[in-house]
Every structure is written in C-alpha cells, then in structure tokens.
Short mmCIF file of C-alpha atoms and ligand atoms in Angstrom, two decimals:
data_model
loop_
_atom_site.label_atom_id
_atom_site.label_comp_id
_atom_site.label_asym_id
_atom_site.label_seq_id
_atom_site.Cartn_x
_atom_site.Cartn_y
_atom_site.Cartn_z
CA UNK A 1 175.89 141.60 150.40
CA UNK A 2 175.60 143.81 147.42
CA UNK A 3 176.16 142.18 143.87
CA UNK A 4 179.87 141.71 142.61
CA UNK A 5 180.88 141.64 138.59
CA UNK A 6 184.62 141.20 139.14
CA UNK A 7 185.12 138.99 142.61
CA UNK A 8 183.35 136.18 143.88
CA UNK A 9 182.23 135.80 147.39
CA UNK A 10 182.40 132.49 149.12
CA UNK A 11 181.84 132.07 153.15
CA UNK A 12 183.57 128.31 152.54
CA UNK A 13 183.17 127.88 156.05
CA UNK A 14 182.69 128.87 159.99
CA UNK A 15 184.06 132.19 160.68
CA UNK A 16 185.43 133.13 157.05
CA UNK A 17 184.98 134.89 154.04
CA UNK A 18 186.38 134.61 150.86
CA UNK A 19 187.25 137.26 147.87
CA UNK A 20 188.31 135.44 144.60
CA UNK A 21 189.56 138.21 142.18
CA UNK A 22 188.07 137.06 138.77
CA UNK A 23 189.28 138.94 135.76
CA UNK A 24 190.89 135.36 134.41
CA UNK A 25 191.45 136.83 131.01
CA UNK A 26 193.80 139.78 131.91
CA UNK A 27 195.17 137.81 135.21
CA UNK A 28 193.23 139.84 137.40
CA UNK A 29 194.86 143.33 136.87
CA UNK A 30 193.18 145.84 138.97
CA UNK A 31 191.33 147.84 137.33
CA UNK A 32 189.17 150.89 139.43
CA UNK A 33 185.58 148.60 139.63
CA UNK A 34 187.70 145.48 141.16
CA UNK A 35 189.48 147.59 144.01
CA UNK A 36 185.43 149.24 144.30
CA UNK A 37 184.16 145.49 145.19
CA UNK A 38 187.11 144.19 147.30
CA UNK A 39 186.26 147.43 149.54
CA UNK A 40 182.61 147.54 149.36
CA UNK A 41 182.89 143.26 150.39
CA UNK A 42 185.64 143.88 153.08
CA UNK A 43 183.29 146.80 154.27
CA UNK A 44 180.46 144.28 154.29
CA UNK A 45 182.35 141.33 156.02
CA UNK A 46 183.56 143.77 158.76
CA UNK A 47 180.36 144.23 160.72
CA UNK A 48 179.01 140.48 159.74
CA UNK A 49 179.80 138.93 163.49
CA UNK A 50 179.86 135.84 161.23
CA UNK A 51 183.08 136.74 159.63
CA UNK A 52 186.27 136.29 161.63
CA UNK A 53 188.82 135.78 158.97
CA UNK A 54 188.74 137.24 155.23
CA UNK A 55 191.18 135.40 152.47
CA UNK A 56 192.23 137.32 149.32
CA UNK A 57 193.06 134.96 146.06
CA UNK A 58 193.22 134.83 142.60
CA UNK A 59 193.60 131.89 140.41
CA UNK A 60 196.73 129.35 139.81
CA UNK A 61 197.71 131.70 136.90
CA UNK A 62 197.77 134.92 138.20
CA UNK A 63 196.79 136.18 141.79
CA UNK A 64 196.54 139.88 139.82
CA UNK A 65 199.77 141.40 137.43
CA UNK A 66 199.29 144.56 138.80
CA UNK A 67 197.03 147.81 138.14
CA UNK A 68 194.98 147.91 134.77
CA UNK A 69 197.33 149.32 132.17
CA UNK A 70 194.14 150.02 129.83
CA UNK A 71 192.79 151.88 132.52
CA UNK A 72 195.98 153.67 133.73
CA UNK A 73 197.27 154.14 130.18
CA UNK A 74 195.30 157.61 129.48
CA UNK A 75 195.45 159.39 132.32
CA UNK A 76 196.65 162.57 133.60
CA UNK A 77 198.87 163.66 136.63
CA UNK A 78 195.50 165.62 137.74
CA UNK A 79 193.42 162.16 137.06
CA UNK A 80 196.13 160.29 139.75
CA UNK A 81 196.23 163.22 142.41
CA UNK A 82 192.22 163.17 142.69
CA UNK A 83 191.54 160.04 141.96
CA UNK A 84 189.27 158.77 144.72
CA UNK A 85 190.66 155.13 144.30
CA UNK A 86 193.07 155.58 146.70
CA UNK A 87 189.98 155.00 149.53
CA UNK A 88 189.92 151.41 148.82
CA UNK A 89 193.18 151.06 149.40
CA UNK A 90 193.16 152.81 153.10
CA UNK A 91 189.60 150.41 153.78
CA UNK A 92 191.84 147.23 152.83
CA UNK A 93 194.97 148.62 155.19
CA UNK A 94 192.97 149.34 157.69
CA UNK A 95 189.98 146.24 157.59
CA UNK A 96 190.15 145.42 161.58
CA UNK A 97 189.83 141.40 161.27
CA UNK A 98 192.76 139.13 159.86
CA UNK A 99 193.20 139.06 156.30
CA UNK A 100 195.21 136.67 154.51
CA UNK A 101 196.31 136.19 150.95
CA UNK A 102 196.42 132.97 149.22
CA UNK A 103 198.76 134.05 146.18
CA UNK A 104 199.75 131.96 143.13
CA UNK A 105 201.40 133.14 139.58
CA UNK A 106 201.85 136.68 138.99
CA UNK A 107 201.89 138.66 142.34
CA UNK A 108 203.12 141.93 140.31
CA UNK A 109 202.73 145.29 140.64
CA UNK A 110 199.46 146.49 142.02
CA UNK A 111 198.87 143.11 142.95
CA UNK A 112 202.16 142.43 144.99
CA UNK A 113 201.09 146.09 146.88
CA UNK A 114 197.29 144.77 147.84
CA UNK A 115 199.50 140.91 148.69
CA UNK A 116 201.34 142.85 151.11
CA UNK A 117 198.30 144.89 152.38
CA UNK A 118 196.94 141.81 153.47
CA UNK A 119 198.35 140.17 157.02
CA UNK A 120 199.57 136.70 155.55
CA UNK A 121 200.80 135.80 152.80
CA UNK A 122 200.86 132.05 151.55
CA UNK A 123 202.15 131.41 148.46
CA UNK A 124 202.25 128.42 145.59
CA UNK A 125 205.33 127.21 144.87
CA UNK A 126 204.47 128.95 141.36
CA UNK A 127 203.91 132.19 142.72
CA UNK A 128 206.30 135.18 141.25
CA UNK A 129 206.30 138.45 143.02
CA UNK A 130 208.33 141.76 141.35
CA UNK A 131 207.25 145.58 140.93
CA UNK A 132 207.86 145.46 137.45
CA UNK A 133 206.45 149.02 136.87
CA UNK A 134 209.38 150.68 135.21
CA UNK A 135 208.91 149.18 132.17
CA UNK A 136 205.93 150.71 131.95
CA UNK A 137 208.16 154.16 132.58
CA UNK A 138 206.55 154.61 136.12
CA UNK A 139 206.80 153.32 139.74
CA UNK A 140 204.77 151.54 142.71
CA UNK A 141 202.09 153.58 143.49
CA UNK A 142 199.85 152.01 145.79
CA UNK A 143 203.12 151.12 148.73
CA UNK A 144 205.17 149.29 146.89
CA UNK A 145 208.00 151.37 147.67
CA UNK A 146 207.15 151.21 151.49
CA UNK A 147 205.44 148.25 152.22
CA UNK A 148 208.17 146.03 149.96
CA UNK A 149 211.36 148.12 151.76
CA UNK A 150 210.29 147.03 154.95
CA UNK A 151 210.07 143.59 154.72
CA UNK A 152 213.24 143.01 152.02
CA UNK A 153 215.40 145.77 152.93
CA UNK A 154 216.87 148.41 151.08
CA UNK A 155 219.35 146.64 148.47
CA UNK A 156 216.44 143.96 147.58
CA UNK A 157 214.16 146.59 147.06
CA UNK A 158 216.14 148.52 145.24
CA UNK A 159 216.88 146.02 142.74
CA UNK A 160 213.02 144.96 142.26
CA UNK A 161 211.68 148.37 141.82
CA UNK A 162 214.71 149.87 139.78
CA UNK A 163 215.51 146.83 137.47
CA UNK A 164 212.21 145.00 137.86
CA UNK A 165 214.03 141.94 139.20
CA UNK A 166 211.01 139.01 140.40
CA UNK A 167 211.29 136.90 143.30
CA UNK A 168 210.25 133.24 143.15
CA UNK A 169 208.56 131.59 145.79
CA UNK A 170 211.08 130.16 147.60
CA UNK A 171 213.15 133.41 147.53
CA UNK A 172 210.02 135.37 149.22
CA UNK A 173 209.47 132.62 151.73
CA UNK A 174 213.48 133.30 152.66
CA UNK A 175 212.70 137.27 153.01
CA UNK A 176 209.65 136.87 155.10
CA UNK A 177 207.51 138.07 152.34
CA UNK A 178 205.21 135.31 152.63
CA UNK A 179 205.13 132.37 155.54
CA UNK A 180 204.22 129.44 153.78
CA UNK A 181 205.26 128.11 150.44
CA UNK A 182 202.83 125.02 149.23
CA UNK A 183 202.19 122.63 146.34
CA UNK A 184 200.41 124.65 143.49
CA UNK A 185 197.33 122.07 144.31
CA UNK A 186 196.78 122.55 147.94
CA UNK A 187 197.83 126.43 148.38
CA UNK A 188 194.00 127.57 148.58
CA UNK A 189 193.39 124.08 150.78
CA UNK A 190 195.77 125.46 153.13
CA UNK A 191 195.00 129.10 153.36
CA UNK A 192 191.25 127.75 154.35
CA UNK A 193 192.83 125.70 157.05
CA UNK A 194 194.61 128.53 158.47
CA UNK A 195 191.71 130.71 158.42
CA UNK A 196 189.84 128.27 159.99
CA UNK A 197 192.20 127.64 162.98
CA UNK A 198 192.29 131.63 163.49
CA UNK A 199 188.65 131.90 162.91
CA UNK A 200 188.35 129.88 165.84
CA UNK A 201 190.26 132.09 168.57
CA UNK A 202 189.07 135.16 170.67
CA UNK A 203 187.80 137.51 168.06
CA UNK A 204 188.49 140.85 170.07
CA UNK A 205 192.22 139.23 170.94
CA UNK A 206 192.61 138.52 167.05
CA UNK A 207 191.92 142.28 166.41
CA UNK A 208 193.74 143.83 169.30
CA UNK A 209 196.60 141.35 167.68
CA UNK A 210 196.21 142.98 164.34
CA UNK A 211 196.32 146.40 165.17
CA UNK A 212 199.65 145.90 167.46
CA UNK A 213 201.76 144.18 165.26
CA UNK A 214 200.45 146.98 162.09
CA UNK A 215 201.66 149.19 164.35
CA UNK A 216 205.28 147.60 164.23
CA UNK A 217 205.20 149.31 160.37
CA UNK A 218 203.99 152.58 161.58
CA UNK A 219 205.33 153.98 164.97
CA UNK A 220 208.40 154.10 166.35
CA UNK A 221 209.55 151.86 169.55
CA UNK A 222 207.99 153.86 172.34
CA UNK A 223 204.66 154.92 170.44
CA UNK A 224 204.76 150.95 169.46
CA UNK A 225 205.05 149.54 172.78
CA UNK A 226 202.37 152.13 174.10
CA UNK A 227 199.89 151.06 171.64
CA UNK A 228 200.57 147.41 172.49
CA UNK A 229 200.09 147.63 176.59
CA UNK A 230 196.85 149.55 175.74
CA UNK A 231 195.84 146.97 173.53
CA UNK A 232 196.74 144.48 176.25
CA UNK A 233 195.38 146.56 178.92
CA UNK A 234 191.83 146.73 177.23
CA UNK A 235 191.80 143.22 176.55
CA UNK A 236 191.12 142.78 180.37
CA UNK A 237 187.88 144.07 180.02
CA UNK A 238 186.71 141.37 178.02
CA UNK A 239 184.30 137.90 179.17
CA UNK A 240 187.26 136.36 176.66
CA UNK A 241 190.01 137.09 179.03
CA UNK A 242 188.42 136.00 181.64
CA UNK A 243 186.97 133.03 179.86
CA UNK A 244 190.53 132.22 178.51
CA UNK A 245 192.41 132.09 181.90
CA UNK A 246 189.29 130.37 183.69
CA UNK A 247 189.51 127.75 181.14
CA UNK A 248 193.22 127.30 181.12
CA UNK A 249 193.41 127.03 184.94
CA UNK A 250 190.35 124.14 185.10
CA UNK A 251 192.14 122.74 182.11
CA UNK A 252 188.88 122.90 179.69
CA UNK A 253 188.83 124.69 176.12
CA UNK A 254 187.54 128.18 175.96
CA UNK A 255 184.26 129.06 174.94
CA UNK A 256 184.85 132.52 173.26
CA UNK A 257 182.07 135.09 173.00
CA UNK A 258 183.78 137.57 170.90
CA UNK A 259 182.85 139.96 174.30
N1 LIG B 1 196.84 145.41 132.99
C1 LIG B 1 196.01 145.14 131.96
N2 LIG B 1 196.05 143.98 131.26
C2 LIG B 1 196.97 143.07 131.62
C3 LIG B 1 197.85 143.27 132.68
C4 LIG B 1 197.76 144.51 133.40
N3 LIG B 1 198.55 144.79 134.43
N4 LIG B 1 198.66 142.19 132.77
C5 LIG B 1 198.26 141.33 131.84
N5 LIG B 1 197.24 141.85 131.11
C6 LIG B 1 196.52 141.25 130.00
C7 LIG B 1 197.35 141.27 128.72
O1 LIG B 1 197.19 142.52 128.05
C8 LIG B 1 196.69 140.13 127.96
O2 LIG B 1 195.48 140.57 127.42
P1 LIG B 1 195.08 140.17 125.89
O3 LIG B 1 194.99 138.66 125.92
O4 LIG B 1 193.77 140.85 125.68
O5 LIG B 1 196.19 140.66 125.05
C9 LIG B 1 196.35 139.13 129.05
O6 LIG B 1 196.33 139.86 130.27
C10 LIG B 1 197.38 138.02 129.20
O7 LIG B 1 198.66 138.64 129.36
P2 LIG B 1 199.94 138.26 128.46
O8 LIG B 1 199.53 137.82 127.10
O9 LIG B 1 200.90 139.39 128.55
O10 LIG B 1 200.46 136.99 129.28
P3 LIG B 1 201.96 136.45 129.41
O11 LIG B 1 201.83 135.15 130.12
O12 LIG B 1 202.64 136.49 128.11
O13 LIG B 1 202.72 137.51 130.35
C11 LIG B 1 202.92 138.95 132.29
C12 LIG B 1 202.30 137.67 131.68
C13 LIG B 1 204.45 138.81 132.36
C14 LIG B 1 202.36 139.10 133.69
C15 LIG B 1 202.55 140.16 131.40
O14 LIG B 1 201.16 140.14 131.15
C16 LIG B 1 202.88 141.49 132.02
O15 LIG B 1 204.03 141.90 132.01
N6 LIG B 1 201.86 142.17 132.56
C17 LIG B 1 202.02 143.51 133.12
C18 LIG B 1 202.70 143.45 134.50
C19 LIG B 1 202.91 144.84 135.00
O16 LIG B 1 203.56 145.67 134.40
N7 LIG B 1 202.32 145.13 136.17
C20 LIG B 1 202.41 146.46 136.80
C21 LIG B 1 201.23 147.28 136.38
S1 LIG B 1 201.38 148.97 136.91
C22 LIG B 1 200.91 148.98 138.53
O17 LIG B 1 200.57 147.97 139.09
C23 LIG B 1 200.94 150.35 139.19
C24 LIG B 1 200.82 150.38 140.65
O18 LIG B 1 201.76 150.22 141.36
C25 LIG B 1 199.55 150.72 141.31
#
C-alpha cells in the first residue's frame, strides 16, 4: 500500500479495511491530496482478496466539514470544469465491495456528499449533517443536490441546501440518512462489528448486492429489475451458491470461497 500523509490505514481485523481521515486541525475538510489517498487506498483495497469490507471515519469532532475552503477559495470556473478531482469521486461511487461510514460531529458539505457515497451510514449521537455551502455563496458540488434529494425528499432538501438548515442525529436516523444512531463512545466499536459480520458472508453475493441496490438510485423500474435478475442469475454460477444451499439443506454453516 503506497504511503498516506492525510488518512490512516488500519486492517483492524479479518476481512476489513479502514480509512481514518486525519486533518484533526481543520476537522478533516477535504482538501484535493485527501480525496487523492482515499482513492488511491480504496483502489488498493479493491483487488486485496483480503479486504471484504472498507469503513470511512473521521474523529469524534468532525467526520470532515466539507471541501477545503483554502483550497477552493481561489479558484476559477475553468479551475472547477477541468479539475481532475472529480475521478476520485467516481472511484469512491463506484468501489465494488461494501463501504460504510462511521460518522461523528460535522458531516457537512463535502463531507456529508462522500457520507452518502458510502453504502452505510452509522452515526454518533453527536453527529450533525447540513450542506451549509451557501454561506459560502455557492452550492453542493460533489451530489449533494442528488444524492441528499433522494433519500430526504424534495422539501427537506430544499430547506438544507437553500437555508443551510443541519440535521441532528436522531433527525437523519428518522429520514433514512443513516441506520444506526450510537453512543459517541462505541460508534467506531460498532461500525467494526458490522463490518465484521458482512465481512464474513459470500463475497461475490455482497458485491452483486451492492451493485443492485446502487442501481435503485440510477435506473428506472424495468432497467432496475433487469439488472437485479442478472445479478441473481450470475450468482448461480458461483461454488458460493452452491455452497450456500448445500449447507442450508444439511443444516451446516457455509464455507464461502469468494468463487
Ligand atoms: N475548509 C477549510 N478549513 C476548515 C473547514 C473547511 N471546510 N472547516 C473548518 N475549517 C478550519 C477552520 O478554518 C479552523 O481553522 P483555524 O483553526 O486554522 O482557524 C478549524 O478548521 C476549526 O474550525 P472553527 O474554528 O470554525 O471551528 P468551530 O467549532 O467554531 O466551527 C464549523 C465548526 C461550524 C464546522 C465551521 O468550521 C464551519 O462552518 N466550517 C465550514 C463548513 C462548510 O461551509 N462546509 C462546506 C464547504 S464547501 C463544500 O464542501 C463544497 C462541496 O460541496 C464540494
């Protein structure tokens, strides 16, 4: 794995990798050289057979309060249009294994859009999630328009990224935003402990998952549903299907082979 200034890489146990965001001192805004290492480590955990299940945090503070400012504050329409950033942001959207973001303190801006590029969502009871780029005379640029509207709806959304209204945790756990709200204390515990469990099921299965219920946010019904029985059809060419059924029907656990 190459070296990392910004994130720190942990494999805390069987089947998972971990990116911890670590710019403490500016709470982990996003600046171009952190979104660089979260793709160039997603890149490398996606062909480590190893790897089964990535988690995204930050610290209690701040999982990240959005795109660097500093960075952003100079530039020029022509800098945004060609800036090659916007790579890092397709390799996280479209990283094939589950990815799951433990989230605490400031989920804002830029770092509510790469939350919600991520599959799951737990949360701290501290966390605080908004788009609160108007202020800074702008909008969401990296989804937060899109990703945000689907999950909250239109009036919700509306209100966040016109009046820069924040959600607590509780209030995101009641939208669907996030599926688990835990104590401040235990929020990373608990992330691991879900990773783990998934880490431990049919690794083609877990992928085929992934891709059909992205697809939900992307195609209509028909195109949806298509995508899903070939998902489901393929599966059937797998040692884990038959593995899974064999073991269900002499009432043993599976052995998966991730084949
Ligand atoms: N970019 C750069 N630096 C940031 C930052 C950001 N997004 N957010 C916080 N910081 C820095 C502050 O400048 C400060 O640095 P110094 O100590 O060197 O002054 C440090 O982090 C601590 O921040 P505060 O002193 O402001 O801490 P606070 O507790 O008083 O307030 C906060 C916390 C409400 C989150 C406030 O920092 C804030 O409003 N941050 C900006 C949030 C924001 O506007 N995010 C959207 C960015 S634009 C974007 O993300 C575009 C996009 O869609 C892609």
């Amino acid at each position: 794995m190459a070296e990392f200034e910004l994130i720190l890489i942990e494999k805390p146990s069987d089947g998972v990798g971990l990116i911890r965001l670590n710019r403490p001192k500016v709470l982990n805004a996003l600046n171009s050289s952190v979104m660089n290492e979260i793709a160039t480590a997603l890149t490398a955990f996606s062909s480590d057979p190893n790897v089964r299940v990535v988690i995204l945090t930050g610290n209690e503070k701040a999982f990240a309060a959005g795109s660097d400012i500093s960075e952003m504050s100079g530039k020029t329409e022509t800098n945004i249009l060609q800036d090659t950033g916007v790579r890092n942001w397709q390799t996280i959207a479209n990283f094939p294994k589950p990815l799951i973001a433990a989230v605490s303190g400031f989920v804002l801006g830029g770092g509510l859009e790469l939350a919600m590029t991520c599959d799951i969502m737990i949360a701290s009871e501290s966390a605080r999630f908004g788009q609160p780029e108007i202020n800074l005379g702008i909008i969401p640029g990296a989804g937060g328009t899109q990703r945000l509207t689907r999950v909250v709806g239109k009036s919700l959304a509306m209100e966040m990224v016109l009046n820069a209204r924040m959600l607590n945790a509780n209030e995101a756990l009641r939208l669907g935003l996030v599926s688990k709200v835990v104590p401040l204390e235990t929020y990373l515990e608990n992330a691991l402990e879900l990773a783990k469990q998934i880490a431990a099921r049919a690794p083609i299965a877990l992928q085929a998952a992934k891709k059909s219920v992205n697809a939900a946010f992307e195609l209509g019904l028909s195109k949806g549903l298509e995508l899903e029985r070939q998902q489901f059809a393929m599966l059937f060419n797998t040692s884990d299907q038959k593995e899974g059924m064999n073991a269900f029907l002499e009432r043993r656990r599976a052995k998966w082979q991730g084949k």
